[in-house]
Tab-separated table of C-alpha atoms and ligand atoms in Angstrom:
chain	number	residue	atom	x	y	z
A	1	MET	CA	-55.901	5.195	19.041
A	2	ILE	CA	-54.250	7.839	21.259
A	3	LEU	CA	-52.849	7.026	24.683
A	4	LEU	CA	-51.349	9.365	27.265
A	5	ILE	CA	-49.376	7.683	30.020
A	6	LYS	CA	-48.823	10.346	32.639
A	7	ASN	CA	-46.184	10.954	35.232
A	8	GLY	CA	-44.476	7.583	35.308
A	9	THR	CA	-40.785	6.945	35.910
A	10	ILE	CA	-39.474	5.927	32.513
A	11	VAL	CA	-36.741	3.295	32.788
A	12	THR	CA	-34.553	2.459	29.818
A	13	ALA	CA	-31.287	0.533	29.532
A	14	GLU	CA	-29.448	3.830	29.914
A	15	ALA	CA	-31.535	6.235	32.002
A	16	GLN	CA	-34.429	6.881	34.375
A	17	PHE	CA	-36.570	10.001	34.479
A	18	VAL	CA	-40.146	11.121	35.173
A	19	ALA	CA	-42.168	12.110	32.105
A	20	ASP	CA	-45.406	11.654	30.135
A	21	ILE	CA	-45.630	9.560	26.971
A	22	ILE	CA	-48.092	10.060	24.116
A	23	CYS	CA	-48.712	7.073	21.840
A	24	ARG	CA	-50.405	7.635	18.507
A	25	ASP	CA	-51.059	5.215	15.663
A	26	GLY	CA	-49.108	2.451	17.361
A	27	VAL	CA	-45.893	4.335	17.984
A	28	ILE	CA	-44.452	6.621	20.625
A	29	ALA	CA	-45.233	10.147	19.366
A	30	GLN	CA	-43.978	12.379	22.183
A	31	ILE	CA	-42.078	12.118	25.472
A	32	GLY	CA	-41.917	15.077	27.845
A	33	GLU	CA	-42.991	16.703	31.074
A	34	ARG	CA	-46.604	17.818	31.556
A	35	LEU	CA	-47.680	17.118	27.971
A	36	THR	CA	-51.005	18.567	26.819
A	37	VAL	CA	-53.767	15.948	26.729
A	38	PRO	CA	-54.535	15.209	23.048
A	39	THR	CA	-58.232	15.213	22.075
A	40	GLY	CA	-59.766	11.793	22.473
A	41	ALA	CA	-56.796	10.307	24.340
A	42	GLU	CA	-57.146	7.537	26.884
A	43	ILE	CA	-55.215	8.574	29.974
A	44	ILE	CA	-53.298	6.198	32.203
A	45	ASP	CA	-51.933	7.632	35.460
A	46	ALA	CA	-48.566	6.053	36.145
A	47	THR	CA	-47.631	8.108	39.224
A	48	GLY	CA	-45.373	6.019	41.462
A	49	LYS	CA	-45.001	3.372	38.720
A	50	TYR	CA	-42.151	2.463	36.385
A	51	ILE	CA	-42.593	2.508	32.647
A	52	PHE	CA	-40.412	-0.113	30.911
A	53	PRO	CA	-40.052	-0.789	27.172
A	54	GLY	CA	-42.008	-3.920	26.338
A	55	PHE	CA	-39.948	-6.919	27.347
A	56	ILE	CA	-38.559	-9.298	24.725
A	57	ASP	CA	-38.137	-12.999	25.311
A	58	PRO	CA	-35.429	-14.137	22.891
A	59	HIS	CA	-35.885	-17.866	23.514
A	60	VAL	CA	-39.289	-19.545	23.657
A	61	HIS	CA	-40.917	-22.648	22.291
A	62	ILE	CA	-44.633	-22.455	21.586
A	63	TYR	CA	-45.050	-25.095	18.861
A	64	LEU	CA	-42.567	-27.821	19.710
A	65	PRO	CA	-42.777	-31.427	18.550
A	66	PHE	CA	-40.238	-32.922	20.948
A	67	MET	CA	-39.414	-36.171	22.749
A	68	GLY	CA	-42.502	-37.953	21.487
A	69	THR	CA	-44.992	-35.252	22.409
A	70	PHE	CA	-45.934	-31.589	21.736
A	71	SER	CA	-45.413	-28.606	24.019
A	72	LYS	CA	-48.604	-27.613	25.772
A	73	ASP	CA	-49.141	-23.954	24.872
A	74	ASP	CA	-50.325	-22.602	21.558
A	75	TYR	CA	-50.087	-18.978	20.500
A	76	ILE	CA	-53.417	-18.131	22.169
A	77	THR	CA	-52.281	-19.206	25.614
A	78	GLY	CA	-48.533	-18.582	25.167
A	79	SER	CA	-48.805	-15.004	23.923
A	80	LYS	CA	-51.446	-14.138	26.509
A	81	ALA	CA	-49.198	-15.533	29.281
A	82	ALA	CA	-46.261	-13.565	27.875
A	83	LEU	CA	-48.249	-10.318	27.946
A	84	MET	CA	-49.630	-10.924	31.426
A	85	GLY	CA	-45.987	-11.009	32.509
A	86	GLY	CA	-44.969	-7.904	30.570
A	87	THR	CA	-43.376	-9.585	27.553
A	88	THR	CA	-44.553	-7.984	24.333
A	89	THR	CA	-42.290	-9.702	21.790
A	90	LEU	CA	-41.450	-13.360	21.483
A	91	ILE	CA	-38.652	-14.920	19.463
A	92	GLU	CA	-39.535	-18.546	19.007
A	93	MET	CA	-37.230	-21.357	18.007
A	94	CYS	CA	-38.453	-22.917	14.762
A	95	CYS	CA	-37.369	-26.537	15.327
A	96	PRO	CA	-37.877	-28.795	12.290
A	97	SER	CA	-36.764	-32.402	12.480
A	98	CYS	CA	-33.690	-33.300	10.461
A	99	LYS	CA	-35.988	-34.783	7.788
A	100	ASP	CA	-38.120	-31.651	7.289
A	101	ASP	CA	-37.755	-29.134	4.495
A	102	PRO	CA	-36.547	-25.825	6.017
A	103	LEU	CA	-38.796	-23.542	3.941
A	104	GLU	CA	-41.864	-25.647	4.679
A	105	ALA	CA	-40.896	-25.654	8.332
A	106	ILE	CA	-40.654	-21.883	8.720
A	107	ARG	CA	-43.978	-21.490	6.928
A	108	LEU	CA	-45.536	-24.062	9.289
A	109	TRP	CA	-44.175	-22.286	12.363
A	110	LYS	CA	-45.450	-18.945	11.065
A	111	SER	CA	-48.865	-20.454	10.442
A	112	LYS	CA	-49.058	-21.555	14.086
A	113	ALA	CA	-48.859	-17.907	15.204
A	114	ALA	CA	-50.626	-16.024	12.404
A	115	GLY	CA	-53.977	-14.622	13.353
A	116	ILE	CA	-53.924	-15.850	16.959
A	117	SER	CA	-50.840	-14.352	18.583
A	118	SER	CA	-51.673	-11.417	20.834
A	119	CYS	CA	-48.097	-10.187	21.023
A	120	ASP	CA	-45.561	-9.558	18.257
A	121	TYR	CA	-43.235	-12.362	17.297
A	122	THR	CA	-40.437	-13.611	15.100
A	123	PHE	CA	-38.342	-16.806	14.860
A	124	HIS	CA	-34.824	-18.168	14.956
A	125	MET	CA	-34.553	-20.675	12.086
A	126	GLY	CA	-33.464	-24.081	13.355
A	127	VAL	CA	-30.922	-25.775	11.080
A	128	THR	CA	-31.069	-29.437	11.959
A	129	GLN	CA	-29.331	-30.951	8.931
A	130	PHE	CA	-27.198	-29.551	6.153
A	131	GLY	CA	-27.657	-31.319	2.846
A	132	GLU	CA	-27.998	-30.457	-0.798
A	133	GLY	CA	-30.280	-27.473	-1.111
A	134	THR	CA	-30.012	-26.357	2.520
A	135	ALA	CA	-27.878	-23.328	1.762
A	136	GLU	CA	-30.296	-22.163	-0.932
A	137	ALA	CA	-33.287	-22.666	1.377
A	138	LEU	CA	-31.595	-20.732	4.174
A	139	ARG	CA	-30.768	-17.848	1.836
A	140	LYS	CA	-34.464	-17.655	0.933
A	141	ILE	CA	-35.497	-17.841	4.552
A	142	VAL	CA	-33.317	-14.813	5.230
A	143	SER	CA	-34.211	-12.732	2.171
A	144	GLU	CA	-37.849	-13.739	1.556
A	145	GLU	CA	-39.127	-14.919	4.924
A	146	GLY	CA	-37.487	-12.106	6.940
A	147	ILE	CA	-35.618	-14.304	9.414
A	148	THR	CA	-32.092	-13.168	10.264
A	149	SER	CA	-30.994	-15.610	12.969
A	150	PHE	CA	-30.399	-19.344	12.913
A	151	LYS	CA	-30.423	-21.960	15.656
A	152	VAL	CA	-28.257	-25.048	15.929
A	153	PHE	CA	-28.378	-27.818	18.510
A	154	LEU	CA	-25.182	-29.616	19.455
A	155	ALA	CA	-27.365	-31.840	21.728
A	156	TYR	CA	-30.381	-34.085	20.970
A	157	LYS	CA	-28.614	-36.725	18.888
A	158	GLY	CA	-30.971	-38.207	16.306
A	159	ALA	CA	-33.532	-35.412	16.637
A	160	PHE	CA	-32.415	-31.760	16.298
A	161	GLY	CA	-28.689	-32.422	16.836
A	162	MET	CA	-26.239	-31.161	14.220
A	163	GLU	CA	-23.013	-32.968	13.231
A	164	ASP	CA	-19.761	-31.029	12.810
A	165	TYR	CA	-20.024	-30.906	9.001
A	166	GLY	CA	-23.419	-29.194	9.187
A	167	LEU	CA	-22.285	-26.953	12.001
A	168	TYR	CA	-19.352	-25.766	9.911
A	169	GLN	CA	-21.524	-25.149	6.803
A	170	THR	CA	-24.195	-23.320	8.804
A	171	LEU	CA	-21.678	-21.039	10.514
A	172	ALA	CA	-19.816	-20.348	7.265
A	173	LEU	CA	-23.062	-19.385	5.534
A	174	ALA	CA	-24.162	-17.254	8.489
A	175	SER	CA	-20.815	-15.480	8.444
A	176	GLU	CA	-21.209	-14.715	4.729
A	177	LEU	CA	-24.810	-13.463	5.174
A	178	GLY	CA	-24.298	-11.622	8.482
A	179	VAL	CA	-26.744	-13.853	10.318
A	180	VAL	CA	-26.429	-14.493	14.081
A	181	VAL	CA	-26.334	-18.201	14.967
A	182	THR	CA	-27.917	-19.147	18.282
A	183	ALA	CA	-26.763	-22.465	19.691
A	184	HIS	CA	-27.669	-25.080	22.270
A	185	CYS	CA	-24.238	-26.158	23.485
A	186	GLU	CA	-24.014	-29.626	25.000
A	187	ASN	CA	-21.993	-32.514	23.566
A	188	ALA	CA	-24.513	-35.052	22.206
A	189	GLU	CA	-22.208	-38.095	22.225
A	190	LEU	CA	-21.183	-37.568	25.859
A	191	ILE	CA	-24.850	-37.271	26.860
A	192	ALA	CA	-25.883	-40.426	24.960
A	193	GLU	CA	-23.087	-42.521	26.464
A	194	THR	CA	-23.614	-41.208	29.999
A	195	GLN	CA	-27.354	-41.759	29.824
A	196	LYS	CA	-26.734	-45.370	28.734
A	197	ARG	CA	-24.291	-45.984	31.590
A	198	LEU	CA	-26.477	-44.463	34.282
A	199	LEU	CA	-29.616	-46.327	33.148
A	200	ALA	CA	-27.647	-49.612	33.025
A	201	GLU	CA	-26.607	-48.928	36.618
A	202	GLY	CA	-30.273	-48.634	37.595
A	203	LYS	CA	-30.055	-44.862	38.030
A	204	THR	CA	-33.378	-44.020	36.448
A	205	GLY	CA	-35.073	-41.210	38.417
A	206	PRO	CA	-35.239	-37.508	37.530
A	207	GLU	CA	-32.337	-36.822	39.923
A	208	TRP	CA	-30.018	-38.538	37.410
A	209	HIS	CA	-30.792	-36.078	34.631
A	210	GLU	CA	-28.116	-33.590	35.824
A	211	PRO	CA	-25.409	-36.221	36.241
A	212	SER	CA	-26.197	-37.396	32.686
A	213	ARG	CA	-25.340	-33.927	31.324
A	214	PRO	CA	-22.804	-32.558	33.803
A	215	ILE	CA	-21.083	-29.179	33.600
A	216	ALA	CA	-18.206	-30.633	31.554
A	217	VAL	CA	-20.691	-31.633	28.814
A	218	GLU	CA	-22.028	-28.085	28.503
A	219	THR	CA	-18.536	-26.563	28.756
A	220	GLU	CA	-17.289	-28.812	25.936
A	221	GLY	CA	-20.314	-27.731	23.852
A	222	CYS	CA	-19.495	-24.066	24.386
A	223	HIS	CA	-15.816	-24.559	23.630
A	224	HIS	CA	-16.741	-26.572	20.516
A	225	LEU	CA	-19.010	-23.841	19.182
A	226	MET	CA	-16.419	-21.171	19.966
A	227	THR	CA	-13.778	-23.038	17.930
A	228	PHE	CA	-16.141	-23.295	14.966
A	229	ALA	CA	-17.067	-19.602	15.310
A	230	GLU	CA	-13.383	-18.694	15.430
A	231	MET	CA	-12.671	-20.698	12.263
A	232	THR	CA	-15.650	-19.335	10.291
A	233	GLY	CA	-15.932	-15.792	11.651
A	234	ALA	CA	-19.623	-16.284	12.485
A	235	GLU	CA	-21.375	-14.221	15.177
A	236	VAL	CA	-22.788	-16.642	17.721
A	237	TYR	CA	-25.225	-16.475	20.626
A	238	VAL	CA	-25.108	-19.259	23.249
A	239	VAL	CA	-28.597	-19.963	24.575
A	240	HIS	CA	-29.474	-21.086	28.108
A	241	THR	CA	-26.032	-20.886	29.663
A	242	SER	CA	-26.228	-22.512	33.081
A	243	CYS	CA	-22.835	-22.619	34.792
A	244	ILE	CA	-19.522	-20.970	35.604
A	245	PRO	CA	-17.197	-23.014	33.313
A	246	ALA	CA	-19.527	-22.540	30.334
A	247	VAL	CA	-19.424	-18.769	30.763
A	248	GLU	CA	-15.644	-18.957	31.157
A	249	ALA	CA	-15.299	-20.972	27.902
A	250	ILE	CA	-17.187	-18.230	26.077
A	251	THR	CA	-15.398	-15.257	27.674
A	252	ALA	CA	-12.057	-16.929	26.838
A	253	ALA	CA	-13.192	-17.078	23.203
A	254	ARG	CA	-14.241	-13.441	23.289
A	255	LYS	CA	-10.634	-12.631	24.259
A	256	ARG	CA	-9.530	-14.456	21.077
A	257	GLY	CA	-11.817	-12.188	19.036
A	258	VAL	CA	-14.885	-14.413	18.739
A	259	LYS	CA	-18.087	-12.400	18.578
A	260	ALA	CA	-20.178	-14.341	21.114
A	261	TRP	CA	-23.290	-13.298	23.016
A	262	ILE	CA	-24.374	-15.087	26.195
A	263	GLU	CA	-27.965	-15.812	27.191
A	264	THR	CA	-29.044	-17.313	30.448
A	265	VAL	CA	-32.629	-18.197	31.292
A	266	VAL	CA	-34.701	-17.480	34.342
A	267	PRO	CA	-34.811	-21.051	35.748
A	268	TYR	CA	-31.011	-21.024	36.235
A	269	LEU	CA	-31.258	-17.804	38.231
A	270	THR	CA	-34.174	-18.794	40.443
A	271	LEU	CA	-34.158	-22.597	40.807
A	272	ASP	CA	-31.290	-25.064	41.393
A	273	SER	CA	-30.351	-28.698	41.148
A	274	SER	CA	-32.005	-29.589	44.462
A	275	ASP	CA	-35.384	-28.929	42.812
A	276	ALA	CA	-34.754	-31.711	40.285
A	277	GLU	CA	-33.847	-34.022	43.164
A	278	LEU	CA	-37.247	-33.732	44.842
A	279	PRO	CA	-38.680	-37.172	45.771
A	280	ASP	CA	-41.737	-38.971	44.350
A	281	PHE	CA	-41.005	-37.883	40.786
A	282	GLU	CA	-41.647	-34.211	41.709
A	283	GLY	CA	-38.152	-33.524	40.334
A	284	ALA	CA	-39.491	-34.169	36.817
A	285	LYS	CA	-41.130	-30.749	36.908
A	286	TYR	CA	-37.643	-29.249	36.934
A	287	ILE	CA	-36.052	-31.266	34.122
A	288	MET	CA	-34.617	-29.090	31.414
A	289	SER	CA	-31.406	-29.073	29.403
A	290	PRO	CA	-28.794	-28.042	30.252
A	291	PRO	CA	-29.937	-29.097	33.731
A	292	LEU	CA	-30.437	-26.883	36.774
A	293	ARG	CA	-27.121	-26.545	38.572
A	294	ALA	CA	-25.964	-26.018	42.161
A	295	LYS	CA	-26.836	-22.641	43.716
A	296	GLU	CA	-23.323	-21.154	43.342
A	297	HIS	CA	-23.739	-21.161	39.556
A	298	GLY	CA	-26.956	-19.134	39.797
A	299	GLU	CA	-25.252	-16.579	41.997
A	300	PHE	CA	-22.382	-16.325	39.487
A	301	LEU	CA	-24.873	-15.776	36.650
A	302	TRP	CA	-26.479	-12.897	38.561
A	303	LYS	CA	-23.038	-11.286	39.001
A	304	CYS	CA	-22.357	-11.725	35.276
A	305	LEU	CA	-25.638	-9.982	34.470
A	306	ALA	CA	-24.745	-7.076	36.717
A	307	ASP	CA	-21.285	-6.631	35.203
A	308	GLY	CA	-22.445	-7.080	31.584
A	309	THR	CA	-20.672	-10.396	30.894
A	310	LEU	CA	-24.043	-11.978	30.253
A	311	ASN	CA	-26.172	-10.205	27.661
A	312	THR	CA	-29.714	-11.489	27.825
A	313	VAL	CA	-32.174	-13.396	30.014
A	314	GLY	CA	-34.795	-15.468	28.223
A	315	THR	CA	-37.001	-18.268	29.487
A	316	ASP	CA	-36.527	-21.255	27.164
A	317	HIS	CA	-40.271	-21.623	27.842
A	318	ALA	CA	-40.908	-25.274	26.882
A	319	PRO	CA	-44.176	-26.196	28.539
A	320	PHE	CA	-45.175	-29.800	29.259
A	321	ASP	CA	-47.896	-30.957	31.638
A	322	PHE	CA	-46.743	-32.763	34.745
A	323	SER	CA	-49.619	-35.216	34.919
A	324	THR	CA	-49.551	-36.518	31.353
A	325	GLN	CA	-46.234	-35.499	29.734
A	326	LYS	CA	-43.479	-35.331	32.350
A	327	THR	CA	-44.733	-38.756	33.446
A	328	MET	CA	-43.475	-40.270	30.163
A	329	GLY	CA	-40.337	-41.035	32.185
A	330	HIS	CA	-42.212	-42.329	35.260
A	331	PRO	CA	-41.877	-45.981	36.277
A	332	SER	CA	-45.612	-46.584	35.706
A	333	ALA	CA	-45.237	-45.330	32.126
A	334	ASP	CA	-43.148	-48.253	30.936
A	335	HIS	CA	-43.745	-51.039	33.438
A	336	CYS	CA	-46.174	-53.719	32.404
A	337	VAL	CA	-46.990	-57.210	33.629
A	338	ASP	CA	-46.361	-60.134	31.324
A	339	ALA	CA	-48.353	-63.419	30.973
A	340	ASN	CA	-46.490	-64.867	33.987
A	341	SER	CA	-47.361	-61.869	36.154
A	342	LYS	CA	-43.745	-60.707	36.045
A	343	LEU	CA	-42.938	-57.039	35.855
A	344	THR	CA	-41.314	-56.147	32.536
A	345	GLY	CA	-39.903	-52.936	31.197
A	346	THR	CA	-37.506	-50.571	32.907
A	347	PRO	CA	-38.106	-48.862	36.218
A	348	GLY	CA	-38.698	-45.394	34.817
A	349	ASN	CA	-36.275	-43.508	32.628
A	350	PHE	CA	-35.201	-39.897	33.217
A	351	SER	CA	-34.138	-39.587	29.581
A	352	LEU	CA	-37.777	-39.895	28.494
A	353	ILE	CA	-39.038	-36.975	30.558
A	354	PRO	CA	-39.798	-34.109	28.135
A	355	ASN	CA	-37.258	-31.381	28.749
A	356	GLY	CA	-38.458	-27.905	29.627
A	357	ILE	CA	-39.769	-25.582	32.324
A	358	PRO	CA	-42.739	-23.280	31.644
A	359	SER	CA	-41.815	-19.708	32.614
A	360	ILE	CA	-42.877	-17.278	29.831
A	361	GLU	CA	-45.223	-15.495	32.273
A	362	GLU	CA	-42.911	-15.283	35.246
A	363	ARG	CA	-39.604	-14.091	33.809
A	364	VAL	CA	-39.872	-10.378	34.542
A	365	LYS	CA	-41.567	-10.817	37.927
A	366	LEU	CA	-38.794	-13.180	39.015
A	367	LEU	CA	-36.028	-10.934	37.656
A	368	TYR	CA	-37.578	-8.003	39.499
A	369	THR	CA	-38.189	-9.879	42.772
A	370	GLU	CA	-34.979	-11.895	42.948
A	371	GLY	CA	-32.788	-9.438	41.033
A	372	VAL	CA	-33.825	-5.843	41.611
A	373	CYS	CA	-35.478	-6.206	45.034
A	374	GLN	CA	-32.556	-8.317	46.318
A	375	GLY	CA	-30.015	-5.770	45.071
A	376	ARG	CA	-28.403	-8.194	42.579
A	377	ILE	CA	-29.136	-6.044	39.536
A	378	ASP	CA	-30.363	-2.484	39.012
A	379	LEU	CA	-33.313	-1.338	36.906
A	380	GLN	CA	-31.148	-0.464	33.908
A	381	THR	CA	-29.710	-3.983	33.876
A	382	LEU	CA	-33.227	-5.423	34.085
A	383	VAL	CA	-34.261	-3.493	30.978
A	384	ARG	CA	-31.009	-4.188	29.173
A	385	CYS	CA	-31.007	-7.949	29.660
A	386	ALA	CA	-34.757	-8.577	29.347
A	387	SER	CA	-35.468	-6.224	26.454
A	388	THR	CA	-33.006	-3.814	24.813
A	389	GLN	CA	-30.048	-6.122	24.297
A	390	ALA	CA	-32.140	-8.811	22.548
A	391	ALA	CA	-33.613	-6.133	20.265
A	392	LYS	CA	-30.131	-4.961	19.350
A	393	ILE	CA	-28.670	-8.433	18.761
A	394	PHE	CA	-31.604	-9.673	16.680
A	395	GLY	CA	-32.256	-6.638	14.473
A	396	LEU	CA	-35.378	-5.323	16.175
A	397	TYR	CA	-33.888	-2.118	17.666
A	398	PRO	CA	-35.058	0.676	17.959
A	399	ARG	CA	-38.483	-0.480	16.809
A	400	LYS	CA	-38.486	-2.694	19.925
A	401	GLY	CA	-36.547	-2.513	23.180
A	402	ALA	CA	-36.629	1.298	23.427
A	403	ILE	CA	-38.728	4.106	24.775
A	404	ALA	CA	-38.086	6.692	22.089
A	405	VAL	CA	-40.103	8.766	19.651
A	406	GLY	CA	-40.869	6.545	16.643
A	407	SER	CA	-40.475	3.244	18.506
A	408	ASP	CA	-43.417	0.872	18.696
A	409	ALA	CA	-45.641	1.797	21.643
A	410	ASP	CA	-44.912	-1.446	23.484
A	411	LEU	CA	-44.904	-0.312	27.090
A	412	VAL	CA	-45.171	-1.868	30.507
A	413	VAL	CA	-46.489	0.170	33.432
A	414	TRP	CA	-44.961	-1.666	36.380
A	415	ASP	CA	-46.321	-1.498	39.893
A	416	PRO	CA	-43.255	-1.960	42.128
A	417	GLN	CA	-45.319	-2.232	45.338
A	418	TRP	CA	-47.636	-5.058	44.264
A	419	THR	CA	-47.058	-8.355	46.042
A	420	GLY	CA	-48.510	-11.759	45.216
A	421	THR	CA	-47.872	-15.476	44.881
A	422	ILE	CA	-47.203	-17.547	41.790
A	423	SER	CA	-49.596	-20.434	41.236
A	424	ALA	CA	-50.738	-22.733	38.439
A	425	THR	CA	-54.285	-22.049	39.596
A	426	THR	CA	-53.991	-18.427	38.473
A	427	HIS	CA	-51.417	-18.464	35.668
A	428	SER	CA	-52.350	-18.057	31.985
A	429	MET	CA	-49.978	-20.738	30.663
A	430	ALA	CA	-51.642	-23.978	29.599
A	431	THR	CA	-49.559	-26.244	31.846
A	432	ASP	CA	-51.043	-28.023	34.856
A	433	TYR	CA	-48.179	-26.980	37.153
A	434	SER	CA	-45.887	-24.103	37.913
A	435	ALA	CA	-42.230	-24.682	38.743
A	436	PHE	CA	-42.568	-21.627	40.997
A	437	GLU	CA	-45.711	-22.713	42.868
A	438	GLY	CA	-46.174	-20.728	46.075
A	439	ARG	CA	-43.259	-18.356	45.365
A	440	ALA	CA	-43.836	-14.835	46.782
A	441	VAL	CA	-43.205	-12.120	44.193
A	442	GLN	CA	-43.034	-8.338	44.291
A	443	GLY	CA	-43.962	-6.127	41.348
A	444	ARG	CA	-46.186	-6.840	38.403
A	445	ALA	CA	-47.112	-5.593	34.956
A	446	GLU	CA	-50.154	-3.448	35.682
A	447	VAL	CA	-50.700	-2.110	32.191
A	448	VAL	CA	-49.180	-3.604	29.023
A	449	THR	CA	-49.513	-2.133	25.560
A	450	VAL	CA	-48.610	-3.593	22.166
A	451	ARG	CA	-48.294	-0.939	19.449
A	452	GLY	CA	-50.459	1.381	21.544
A	453	LYS	CA	-53.230	-1.082	22.270
A	454	VAL	CA	-53.880	-1.853	25.946
A	455	MET	CA	-53.692	-5.650	26.371
A	456	VAL	CA	-53.430	-5.804	30.173
A	457	ARG	CA	-55.120	-3.334	32.534
A	458	ASP	CA	-54.955	-3.440	36.355
A	459	GLY	CA	-53.114	-6.730	35.931
A	460	ASN	CA	-56.118	-8.222	34.096
A	461	TRP	CA	-56.312	-9.478	30.520
A	462	VAL	CA	-58.204	-7.062	28.216
A	463	GLY	CA	-56.283	-7.991	25.086
A	464	GLU	CA	-57.307	-8.955	21.624
A	465	THR	CA	-56.355	-12.412	20.369
A	466	GLY	CA	-54.661	-12.022	17.008
A	467	TRP	CA	-53.418	-8.463	17.595
A	468	GLY	CA	-49.802	-9.617	17.321
A	469	THR	CA	-47.884	-9.375	14.067
A	470	PHE	CA	-44.917	-11.146	12.563
A	471	LEU	CA	-41.794	-8.980	12.778
A	472	ARG	CA	-39.963	-9.174	9.498
A	473	ARG	CA	-36.281	-8.538	10.110
A	474	GLU	CA	-33.616	-7.271	7.758
A	475	LEU	CA	-29.910	-8.073	7.973
A	476	LYS	CA	-27.900	-5.643	10.076
A	477	THR	CA	-25.785	-3.398	7.861
B	1	LIG	O1	-34.964	-28.361	28.253
B	1	LIG	C1	-35.094	-27.605	27.299
B	1	LIG	N1	-34.198	-26.655	27.143
B	1	LIG	N2	-36.125	-27.789	26.438
B	1	LIG	C2	-36.450	-27.130	25.265
B	1	LIG	C3	-35.562	-27.475	24.125
B	1	LIG	C4	-34.271	-26.752	24.193
B	1	LIG	O2	-33.224	-27.379	24.379
B	1	LIG	O3	-34.230	-25.528	24.100
B	2	LIG	ZN1	-31.843	-25.885	24.059
B	3	LIG	ZN1	-34.979	-23.855	23.878
């Protein structure tokens, strides 16, 4: 398989220049001006287009048993949607329940992707309890299963949530092994108590989700993790950071010498708390945790991306249907009429709405439209935060996240002039709604390759289900 991509503007995290690229046997073989056409090569003319390294989404959920249901995508729909949006590598959160065996869990998550993923993928290993045998299992997951990052949840009490003892043990082990620990930082006790109080006060609609997990709850979570990182020497990565004080808690820890990376996700940059306040239960479409915040926080996050304070932008793609899953917290879901024709049950319950916003397909389009076109970030920042930085943090660089000789030929030919509208009627994700319905966007992935194979051409799917491979990672030396 030989591919010549001609005359495009190559954009990396560091530079921008016009050149041709030859891909051979799945890797980038040559980069230069006016390269000779190799015999048998397929030629793609990229004149007037950008060529980006394949984008990496460092935070997705494809298989997710959560809040009494399962996320809607599988690897067939999820990886196709990712590629249609220019994302060629997924890092999924493996989220076992606290009762599950960690080794069995990672093998189960791998089995959900094997043979059907169209893009390449790896996992962060969720550590949801720390008992006898956990350390040994985690060591095996690193050395035998090729997973070099963990995930802990400080939220979701009784489900994924980790107590302080387990948090300490996980970080201490990670520090010894050189594993990066990704973390969902919200204080579980504060959420549980605030949810109880609000529901008792009759505050049951989706608009009460944000007040049940206010900024202080996330900021405490970040500060908490930073203290544990400081005491154990672990390298940590805070996922889905939503607000100014949370960023400040992490940057303060950096000044104390804590090695901490900061991720935000595209919903916090492009939606805000008013979306979750929409009437008639529409707000449920926008329920995720930490919650969407007021607009000023989104603007701050953009500035932090531009100045390098924030390192990566993922999606936290956690797809649930509106009509059948988000409605688990709707009044009609738990009202019933008793023998005396009296209404029983509670009038809806925001804490039962499955948390998550589908966005795996829209991340790069939204970053380009709202970020690059609006002058909030430049092209190098786009590539850095949506591809290169994640590859570097999670041990995939320079195989991924780079346009360089020897790197995997994961490339995105981007048409900067294309304009369109986001809609659930045309997206490839399995969900019955889009949180960005009707949003005008500029720029799209016109051609997308994974290890030299064209998966998207002229913005249309031409890919092969199952082309994706598991990316075994080694510890950074
Ligand atoms: O609301 C969210 N974020 N749902 C997915 C699970 C998680 O916390 O990442
Ligand atoms: Zn989370
Ligand atoms: Zn998540």
